[in-house]
mmCIF file of C-alpha atoms in Angstrom:
data_model
loop_
_atom_site.group_PDB
_atom_site.id
_atom_site.type_symbol
_atom_site.label_atom_id
_atom_site.label_comp_id
_atom_site.label_asym_id
_atom_site.label_seq_id
_atom_site.Cartn_x
_atom_site.Cartn_y
_atom_site.Cartn_z
ATOM 1 C CA UNK A 1307 -0.664 -10.917 -33.477
ATOM 2 C CA UNK A 1308 -3.504 -13.408 -32.016
ATOM 3 C CA UNK A 1309 -4.802 -10.300 -29.607
ATOM 4 C CA UNK A 1310 -5.080 -8.002 -32.653
ATOM 5 C CA UNK A 1311 -7.591 -11.050 -34.417
ATOM 6 C CA UNK A 1312 -9.263 -11.093 -30.554
ATOM 7 C CA UNK A 1313 -9.469 -7.089 -30.080
ATOM 8 C CA UNK A 1314 -11.343 -6.936 -34.102
ATOM 9 C CA UNK A 1315 -13.652 -10.326 -32.681
ATOM 10 C CA UNK A 1316 -14.623 -7.657 -29.702
ATOM 11 C CA UNK A 1317 -15.317 -5.099 -32.203
ATOM 12 C CA UNK A 1318 -17.852 -7.015 -34.230
ATOM 13 C CA UNK A 1319 -19.782 -7.701 -31.072
ATOM 14 C CA UNK A 1320 -20.228 -4.239 -29.323
ATOM 15 C CA UNK A 1321 -21.027 -2.354 -32.843
ATOM 16 C CA UNK A 1322 -24.217 -2.314 -34.948
ATOM 17 C CA UNK A 1323 -27.665 -1.420 -33.871
ATOM 18 C CA UNK A 1324 -27.519 -4.639 -31.504
ATOM 19 C CA UNK A 1325 -24.274 -5.001 -29.922
ATOM 20 C CA UNK A 1326 -24.081 -7.604 -26.426
ATOM 21 C CA UNK A 1327 -24.948 -5.600 -23.400
ATOM 22 C CA UNK A 1328 -24.834 -6.051 -19.793
ATOM 23 C CA UNK A 1329 -27.683 -4.892 -18.351
ATOM 24 C CA UNK A 1330 -26.549 -2.237 -15.552
ATOM 25 C CA UNK A 1331 -29.076 -2.819 -13.210
ATOM 26 C CA UNK A 1332 -27.671 -5.403 -11.563
ATOM 27 C CA UNK A 1333 -24.766 -3.889 -10.836
ATOM 28 C CA UNK A 1334 -24.403 -1.459 -8.514
ATOM 29 C CA UNK A 1335 -22.177 1.426 -10.018
ATOM 30 C CA UNK A 1336 -23.506 0.879 -13.611
ATOM 31 C CA UNK A 1337 -26.008 2.761 -15.551
ATOM 32 C CA UNK A 1338 -29.432 1.726 -15.279
ATOM 33 C CA UNK A 1339 -29.775 0.689 -18.320
ATOM 34 C CA UNK A 1340 -28.336 -2.346 -20.773
ATOM 35 C CA UNK A 1341 -24.802 -1.258 -21.231
ATOM 36 C CA UNK A 1342 -22.402 -2.362 -24.055
ATOM 37 C CA UNK A 1343 -19.182 -4.130 -23.542
ATOM 38 C CA UNK A 1344 -16.546 -1.778 -24.342
ATOM 39 C CA UNK A 1345 -18.669 0.399 -22.483
ATOM 40 C CA UNK A 1346 -18.473 -1.295 -18.960
ATOM 41 C CA UNK A 1347 -15.176 -2.795 -19.618
ATOM 42 C CA UNK A 1348 -13.934 0.982 -19.934
ATOM 43 C CA UNK A 1349 -16.244 1.516 -16.703
ATOM 44 C CA UNK A 1350 -14.251 -1.640 -14.821
ATOM 45 C CA UNK A 1351 -11.196 0.272 -15.969
ATOM 46 C CA UNK A 1352 -11.463 3.226 -13.669
ATOM 47 C CA UNK A 1353 -10.428 3.778 -11.003
ATOM 48 C CA UNK A 1354 -13.354 5.076 -8.804
ATOM 49 C CA UNK A 1355 -14.948 1.446 -9.723
ATOM 50 C CA UNK A 1356 -14.919 -0.399 -6.392
ATOM 51 C CA UNK A 1357 -13.707 -3.999 -6.299
ATOM 52 C CA UNK A 1358 -17.182 -5.474 -5.339
ATOM 53 C CA UNK A 1359 -18.609 -4.248 -8.619
ATOM 54 C CA UNK A 1360 -15.732 -5.653 -10.699
ATOM 55 C CA UNK A 1361 -15.880 -9.090 -9.222
ATOM 56 C CA UNK A 1362 -19.475 -9.173 -9.466
ATOM 57 C CA UNK A 1363 -19.443 -7.893 -13.307
ATOM 58 C CA UNK A 1364 -16.617 -10.191 -13.767
ATOM 59 C CA UNK A 1365 -18.527 -13.082 -11.875
ATOM 60 C CA UNK A 1366 -21.096 -12.623 -14.690
ATOM 61 C CA UNK A 1367 -19.188 -12.566 -17.707
ATOM 62 C CA UNK A 1368 -17.475 -15.576 -16.291
ATOM 63 C CA UNK A 1369 -20.815 -17.496 -16.162
ATOM 64 C CA UNK A 1370 -22.044 -16.222 -19.075
ATOM 65 C CA UNK A 1371 -19.251 -17.679 -21.268
ATOM 66 C CA UNK A 1372 -19.459 -20.808 -19.247
ATOM 67 C CA UNK A 1373 -23.059 -21.734 -20.166
ATOM 68 C CA UNK A 1374 -23.487 -19.976 -23.548
ATOM 69 C CA UNK A 1375 -19.989 -20.180 -24.981
ATOM 70 C CA UNK A 1376 -18.346 -18.590 -27.351
ATOM 71 C CA UNK A 1377 -20.093 -14.789 -27.653
ATOM 72 C CA UNK A 1378 -19.193 -14.120 -24.111
ATOM 73 C CA UNK A 1379 -16.202 -15.509 -23.845
ATOM 74 C CA UNK A 1380 -15.264 -13.185 -26.938
ATOM 75 C CA UNK A 1381 -16.756 -10.609 -24.855
ATOM 76 C CA UNK A 1382 -14.374 -11.894 -21.964
ATOM 77 C CA UNK A 1383 -11.279 -11.589 -23.833
ATOM 78 C CA UNK A 1384 -12.444 -7.867 -24.975
ATOM 79 C CA UNK A 1385 -13.325 -6.525 -21.724
ATOM 80 C CA UNK A 1386 -9.905 -7.894 -20.425
ATOM 81 C CA UNK A 1387 -7.921 -7.144 -23.447
ATOM 82 C CA UNK A 1388 -6.096 -3.856 -21.644
ATOM 83 C CA UNK A 1389 -4.856 -5.820 -19.356
ATOM 84 C CA UNK A 1390 -3.714 -8.771 -21.443
ATOM 85 C CA UNK A 1391 -2.071 -6.277 -24.357
ATOM 86 C CA UNK A 1392 0.170 -5.269 -21.411
ATOM 87 C CA UNK A 1393 1.323 -8.231 -20.066
ATOM 88 C CA UNK A 1394 1.448 -9.548 -24.141
ATOM 89 C CA UNK A 1395 3.890 -5.585 -23.997
ATOM 90 C CA UNK A 1396 5.914 -6.864 -21.302
ATOM 91 C CA UNK A 1397 7.154 -10.158 -21.957
ATOM 92 C CA UNK A 1398 7.686 -9.428 -25.392
ATOM 93 C CA UNK A 1399 10.074 -6.162 -24.405
ATOM 94 C CA UNK A 1400 13.288 -7.749 -24.852
ATOM 95 C CA UNK A 1401 12.313 -11.224 -26.485
ATOM 96 C CA UNK A 1402 14.251 -11.392 -30.111
ATOM 97 C CA UNK A 1403 12.478 -14.050 -31.349
ATOM 98 C CA UNK A 1404 8.468 -14.475 -32.586
ATOM 99 C CA UNK A 1405 6.295 -12.439 -30.660
ATOM 100 C CA UNK A 1406 3.415 -13.606 -31.979
ATOM 101 C CA UNK A 1407 4.034 -16.836 -29.447
ATOM 102 C CA UNK A 1408 4.051 -14.846 -26.632
ATOM 103 C CA UNK A 1409 0.868 -13.276 -27.665
ATOM 104 C CA UNK A 1410 -0.923 -16.359 -28.144
ATOM 105 C CA UNK A 1411 0.581 -17.719 -24.912
ATOM 106 C CA UNK A 1412 -0.935 -15.181 -23.001
ATOM 107 C CA UNK A 1413 -4.421 -15.138 -24.481
ATOM 108 C CA UNK A 1414 -4.251 -19.177 -23.973
ATOM 109 C CA UNK A 1415 -3.368 -18.935 -20.406
ATOM 110 C CA UNK A 1416 -6.398 -16.283 -19.812
ATOM 111 C CA UNK A 1417 -8.848 -18.430 -21.606
ATOM 112 C CA UNK A 1418 -7.971 -22.057 -19.752
ATOM 113 C CA UNK A 1419 -8.626 -20.083 -16.999
ATOM 114 C CA UNK A 1420 -12.206 -19.039 -17.811
ATOM 115 C CA UNK A 1421 -13.491 -22.168 -17.432
ATOM 116 C CA UNK A 1422 -11.834 -22.873 -13.783
ATOM 117 C CA UNK A 1423 -11.347 -19.755 -11.739
ATOM 118 C CA UNK A 1424 -13.273 -19.375 -8.528
ATOM 119 C CA UNK A 1425 -16.019 -17.159 -8.457
ATOM 120 C CA UNK A 1426 -16.837 -17.232 -4.906
ATOM 121 C CA UNK A 1427 -13.189 -15.419 -3.847
ATOM 122 C CA UNK A 1428 -12.579 -11.462 -4.705
ATOM 123 C CA UNK A 1429 -10.229 -10.416 -7.518
ATOM 124 C CA UNK A 1430 -11.384 -12.493 -9.923
ATOM 125 C CA UNK A 1431 -9.979 -10.561 -13.285
ATOM 126 C CA UNK A 1432 -6.104 -10.564 -11.164
ATOM 127 C CA UNK A 1433 -5.872 -14.314 -10.587
ATOM 128 C CA UNK A 1434 -7.157 -14.491 -14.735
ATOM 129 C CA UNK A 1435 -4.284 -12.030 -15.565
ATOM 130 C CA UNK A 1436 -1.694 -14.334 -13.340
ATOM 131 C CA UNK A 1437 -2.873 -17.161 -15.098
ATOM 132 C CA UNK A 1438 -2.255 -15.446 -18.310
ATOM 133 C CA UNK A 1439 1.197 -13.748 -17.667
ATOM 134 C CA UNK A 1440 2.407 -17.247 -16.061
ATOM 135 C CA UNK A 1441 1.200 -18.994 -19.416
ATOM 136 C CA UNK A 1442 3.449 -16.001 -21.300
ATOM 137 C CA UNK A 1443 6.305 -15.902 -19.132
ATOM 138 C CA UNK A 1444 6.199 -19.543 -19.469
ATOM 139 C CA UNK A 1445 7.021 -19.754 -22.849
ATOM 140 C CA UNK A 1446 9.622 -16.958 -23.336
ATOM 141 C CA UNK A 1447 11.459 -19.376 -20.452
ATOM 142 C CA UNK A 1448 11.299 -22.396 -22.902
ATOM 143 C CA UNK A 1449 11.899 -20.620 -25.892
ATOM 144 C CA UNK A 1450 15.292 -18.831 -23.925
ATOM 145 C CA UNK A 1451 15.815 -22.179 -22.281
ATOM 146 C CA UNK A 1452 16.150 -23.963 -25.614
ATOM 147 C CA UNK A 1453 19.282 -24.922 -26.928
ATOM 148 C CA UNK A 1454 21.341 -22.990 -29.644
ATOM 149 C CA UNK A 1455 21.086 -24.911 -32.935
ATOM 150 C CA UNK A 1456 24.222 -25.561 -34.591
ATOM 151 C CA UNK A 1457 26.018 -23.739 -37.533
ATOM 152 C CA UNK A 1458 27.636 -20.951 -38.356
ATOM 153 C CA UNK A 1459 24.064 -19.036 -39.297
ATOM 154 C CA UNK A 1460 22.951 -19.074 -36.036
ATOM 155 C CA UNK A 1461 23.874 -16.543 -33.358
ATOM 156 C CA UNK A 1462 23.680 -17.191 -29.438
ATOM 157 C CA UNK A 1463 19.973 -16.694 -27.967
ATOM 158 C CA UNK A 1464 19.649 -13.214 -26.234
ATOM 159 C CA UNK A 1465 20.099 -12.930 -22.766
ATOM 160 C CA UNK A 1466 17.280 -13.515 -20.451
ATOM 161 C CA UNK A 1467 14.963 -10.810 -20.314
ATOM 162 C CA UNK A 1468 15.225 -10.052 -15.596
ATOM 163 C CA UNK A 1469 15.347 -6.782 -16.085
ATOM 164 C CA UNK A 1470 11.474 -5.823 -15.277
ATOM 165 C CA UNK A 1471 10.228 -6.532 -11.648
ATOM 166 C CA UNK A 1472 7.053 -7.917 -12.836
ATOM 167 C CA UNK A 1473 9.280 -10.923 -14.366
ATOM 168 C CA UNK A 1474 10.698 -11.458 -10.654
ATOM 169 C CA UNK A 1475 7.076 -10.953 -9.003
ATOM 170 C CA UNK A 1476 5.867 -13.401 -11.679
ATOM 171 C CA UNK A 1477 8.859 -16.423 -10.894
ATOM 172 C CA UNK A 1478 7.863 -15.254 -7.049
ATOM 173 C CA UNK A 1479 4.156 -15.877 -7.826
ATOM 174 C CA UNK A 1480 5.509 -19.454 -9.596
ATOM 175 C CA UNK A 1481 7.474 -20.521 -6.383
ATOM 176 C CA UNK A 1482 4.676 -19.759 -4.546
ATOM 177 C CA UNK A 1483 7.076 -17.317 -2.337
ATOM 178 C CA UNK A 1484 4.384 -14.720 -3.521
ATOM 179 C CA UNK A 1485 0.376 -14.602 -3.630
ATOM 180 C CA UNK A 1486 -0.913 -12.849 -7.035
ATOM 181 C CA UNK A 1487 -2.702 -10.578 -4.169
ATOM 182 C CA UNK A 1488 0.577 -9.979 -2.623
ATOM 183 C CA UNK A 1489 2.439 -9.712 -5.973
ATOM 184 C CA UNK A 1490 0.096 -7.637 -7.306
ATOM 185 C CA UNK A 1491 0.189 -5.335 -4.031
ATOM 186 C CA UNK A 1492 3.339 -4.534 -4.985
ATOM 187 C CA UNK A 1493 3.201 -3.971 -8.480
ATOM 188 C CA UNK A 1494 0.723 -1.264 -7.693
ATOM 189 C CA UNK A 1495 2.169 0.471 -4.972
ATOM 190 C CA UNK A 1496 5.701 0.498 -5.932
ATOM 191 C CA UNK A 1497 5.774 -0.004 -9.768
ATOM 192 C CA UNK A 1498 2.873 1.729 -10.748
ATOM 193 C CA UNK A 1499 2.415 4.292 -8.074
ATOM 194 C CA UNK A 1500 -0.824 4.013 -6.518
ATOM 195 C CA UNK A 1501 -1.213 5.279 -3.025
ATOM 196 C CA UNK A 1502 -0.917 2.352 -0.312
ATOM 197 C CA UNK A 1503 -4.064 4.459 1.441
ATOM 198 C CA UNK A 1504 -5.912 3.603 -2.160
ATOM 199 C CA UNK A 1505 -4.922 0.108 -2.276
ATOM 200 C CA UNK A 1506 -6.139 -0.319 1.243
ATOM 201 C CA UNK A 1507 -9.509 1.817 0.090
ATOM 202 C CA UNK A 1508 -9.872 -1.030 -2.846
ATOM 203 C CA UNK A 1509 -9.461 -4.394 -0.996
ATOM 204 C CA UNK A 1510 -11.864 -3.444 1.719
ATOM 205 C CA UNK A 1511 -8.598 -3.297 4.719
ATOM 206 C CA UNK A 1512 -7.374 -0.628 6.465
ATOM 207 C CA UNK A 1513 -4.457 1.417 5.706
ATOM 208 C CA UNK A 1514 -2.050 -0.535 8.258
ATOM 209 C CA UNK A 1515 -3.398 -3.672 7.836
ATOM 210 C CA UNK A 1516 -2.754 -3.193 3.861
ATOM 211 C CA UNK A 1517 1.163 -2.002 5.350
ATOM 212 C CA UNK A 1518 2.154 -4.484 7.050
ATOM 213 C CA UNK A 1519 1.147 -7.111 4.939
ATOM 214 C CA UNK A 1520 3.253 -5.715 1.728
ATOM 215 C CA UNK A 1521 5.582 -5.229 4.474
ATOM 216 C CA UNK A 1522 5.662 -9.046 5.276
ATOM 217 C CA UNK A 1523 5.484 -9.749 1.227
ATOM 218 C CA UNK A 1524 8.791 -7.843 0.389
ATOM 219 C CA UNK A 1525 10.519 -9.499 3.062
ATOM 220 C CA UNK A 1526 9.642 -13.145 1.831
ATOM 221 C CA UNK A 1527 10.463 -11.620 -1.377
ATOM 222 C CA UNK A 1528 14.125 -10.123 -0.347
ATOM 223 C CA UNK A 1529 14.815 -13.425 1.549
ATOM 224 C CA UNK A 1530 14.046 -15.116 -1.684
ATOM 225 C CA UNK A 1531 16.236 -13.298 -4.552
ATOM 226 C CA UNK A 1532 18.734 -13.527 -1.318
ATOM 227 C CA UNK A 1533 18.992 -17.057 -1.075
ATOM 228 C CA UNK A 1534 18.811 -17.699 -4.753
ATOM 229 C CA UNK A 1535 21.663 -15.160 -5.173
ATOM 230 C CA UNK A 1536 23.658 -16.958 -2.547
ATOM 231 C CA UNK A 1537 22.642 -20.661 -4.161
ATOM 232 C CA UNK A 1538 25.103 -19.981 -7.077
ATOM 233 C CA UNK A 1539 26.262 -16.469 -9.499
ATOM 234 C CA UNK A 1540 25.911 -16.675 -12.705
ATOM 235 C CA UNK A 1541 27.640 -15.033 -15.406
ATOM 236 C CA UNK A 1542 27.795 -11.220 -15.975
ATOM 237 C CA UNK A 1543 24.822 -10.625 -17.491
ATOM 238 C CA UNK A 1544 23.456 -11.474 -13.939
ATOM 239 C CA UNK A 1545 20.108 -13.801 -13.219
ATOM 240 C CA UNK A 1546 17.115 -12.041 -11.315
ATOM 241 C CA UNK A 1547 18.526 -11.667 -7.846
ATOM 242 C CA UNK A 1548 21.779 -9.644 -8.682
ATOM 243 C CA UNK A 1549 20.014 -7.462 -11.513
ATOM 244 C CA UNK A 1550 17.017 -7.103 -9.041
ATOM 245 C CA UNK A 1551 19.389 -7.004 -5.820
ATOM 246 C CA UNK A 1552 20.695 -4.242 -7.395
ATOM 247 C CA UNK A 1553 17.862 -2.663 -8.350
ATOM 248 C CA UNK A 1554 16.810 -2.702 -5.365
ATOM 249 C CA UNK A 1555 19.757 -1.203 -3.804
ATOM 250 C CA UNK A 1556 19.793 1.888 -6.035
ATOM 251 C CA UNK A 1557 16.424 2.350 -5.729
ATOM 252 C CA UNK A 1558 16.737 2.448 -1.996
ATOM 253 C CA UNK A 1559 19.360 4.930 -2.229
ATOM 254 C CA UNK A 1560 17.872 7.283 -4.645
ATOM 255 C CA UNK A 1561 14.805 7.210 -1.974
ATOM 256 C CA UNK A 1562 17.228 7.939 1.288
ATOM 257 C CA UNK A 1563 19.770 10.095 -0.107
ATOM 258 C CA UNK A 1564 18.521 14.167 0.869
ATOM 259 C CA UNK A 1565 20.312 16.679 -1.082
ATOM 260 C CA UNK A 1566 22.636 18.910 1.783
ATOM 261 C CA UNK A 1567 21.453 22.107 3.445
ATOM 262 C CA UNK A 1568 23.061 25.218 1.615
ATOM 263 C CA UNK A 1569 24.438 26.421 5.236
ATOM 264 C CA UNK A 1570 25.208 24.953 8.075
ATOM 265 C CA UNK A 1571 23.223 27.075 11.378
ATOM 266 C CA UNK A 1572 25.091 27.348 14.671
ATOM 267 C CA UNK A 1573 22.167 25.285 17.191
ATOM 268 C CA UNK A 1574 21.312 27.469 20.101
ATOM 269 C CA UNK A 1575 18.333 29.115 22.092
ATOM 270 C CA UNK A 1576 17.164 30.999 19.486
ATOM 271 C CA UNK A 1577 16.485 30.784 15.850
ATOM 272 C CA UNK A 1578 19.473 29.668 13.440
ATOM 273 C CA UNK A 1579 22.322 31.473 12.614
ATOM 274 C CA UNK A 1580 24.083 30.667 9.218
ATOM 275 C CA UNK A 1581 28.074 29.899 9.574
ATOM 276 C CA UNK A 1582 29.735 32.870 7.849
ATOM 277 C CA UNK A 1583 33.258 31.590 6.927
ATOM 278 C CA UNK A 1584 35.965 33.123 9.179
ATOM 279 C CA UNK A 1585 38.011 35.859 7.883
ATOM 280 C CA UNK A 1586 41.595 36.338 8.150
ATOM 281 C CA UNK A 1587 43.600 38.858 9.852
ATOM 282 C CA UNK A 1588 44.064 42.494 8.800
ATOM 283 C CA UNK A 1589 46.926 43.159 10.426
ATOM 284 C CA UNK A 1590 50.079 44.232 8.954
ATOM 285 C CA UNK A 1591 51.894 41.332 9.468
ATOM 286 C CA UNK A 1592 48.281 38.530 7.758
ATOM 287 C CA UNK A 1593 48.023 37.960 4.680
ATOM 288 C CA UNK A 1594 50.159 36.233 2.358
ATOM 289 C CA UNK A 1595 53.117 38.639 2.777
ATOM 290 C CA UNK A 1596 53.153 38.538 6.573
ATOM 291 C CA UNK A 1597 53.881 34.896 6.271
ATOM 292 C CA UNK A 1598 57.285 34.440 7.563
ATOM 293 C CA UNK A 1599 57.261 37.870 9.216
ATOM 294 C CA UNK A 1600 59.451 39.367 5.872
ATOM 295 C CA UNK A 1601 57.187 40.568 3.110
ATOM 296 C CA UNK A 1602 58.077 38.635 -0.145
ATOM 297 C CA UNK A 1603 59.365 40.337 -2.529
ATOM 298 C CA UNK A 1604 57.318 41.868 -5.490
ATOM 299 C CA UNK A 1605 58.926 39.427 -8.333
ATOM 300 C CA UNK A 1606 57.534 36.431 -5.931
ATOM 301 C CA UNK A 1607 53.971 37.733 -6.660
ATOM 302 C CA UNK A 1608 52.666 36.155 -9.885
ATOM 303 C CA UNK A 1609 50.870 38.680 -12.172
ATOM 304 C CA UNK A 1610 47.302 38.163 -12.262
ATOM 305 C CA UNK A 1611 45.618 36.248 -15.369
ATOM 306 C CA UNK A 1612 44.945 38.017 -18.062
ATOM 307 C CA UNK A 1613 41.441 38.386 -18.579
ATOM 308 C CA UNK A 1614 39.934 36.814 -21.342
ATOM 309 C CA UNK A 1615 37.896 38.246 -23.924
ATOM 310 C CA UNK A 1616 33.891 37.338 -24.213
ATOM 311 C CA UNK A 1617 33.751 34.932 -26.856
ATOM 312 C CA UNK A 1618 31.990 36.872 -29.933
ATOM 313 C CA UNK A 1619 28.494 35.823 -30.493
ATOM 314 C CA UNK A 1620 26.893 33.939 -33.705
ATOM 315 C CA UNK A 1621 24.466 36.489 -35.373
#
């Protein structure tokens, strides 16, 4: 696989007596020494690493790639490998064809964005990541939209892999419904379980501002999916709008459903009391035999079911 080749090339850069390093004294949050690129990668992946540090390191790496070429380009790929591998794995999960093309497209998309990514804007790695995702996603779409070859030896193409929510976000970004930052916010907080407060801290914004940003983006995404669904219902396999709308509905229902209380309480001035089932009267005219005023004959009373014996236990 192309990403395996990139991983092997990166390992050559960071092994031996003279690994490719970054001067950690130039960046807040890095050790005050020369830091090998594989250690830089691990430090950037930590949650406590600030966004400013990530952007500063990535701006340095991209500039070295642009000015010095091959070694630092491979270094950029190696530092980004965890994210690129995850993207390739997601895109290949439901693809029945040759996944090597998808891995290659993800790598090509990342490399193509290195010379043109704007280093003055924040979240450099986020934009590099989405460029890789769009390139891999376009390859999947092209393969699935290709005509089926004629002949008895071929089978129809598999259904489109719209089940994964990342495909929906990538398509919304490609159609300019969401920005890459909004898609990343939705994906990290809704799908990856990142707390919204932590997402706000990483972005240098307040909790309420990030909450409103996500809310507005989700409303636009919902309108986009509903409009796409209304434009034309497709086959039972379902287009992205159908499957995602169903997924959102089930998820919302699961989140809002609560368990029924074990006992109903009476409302009153004091503490709630559990209601008990009302008992039948115990007079001579009450009960089953008292219905109608005349006791039932003994023959009308069914005999109790014989008790079942306990099943033998296995030795």
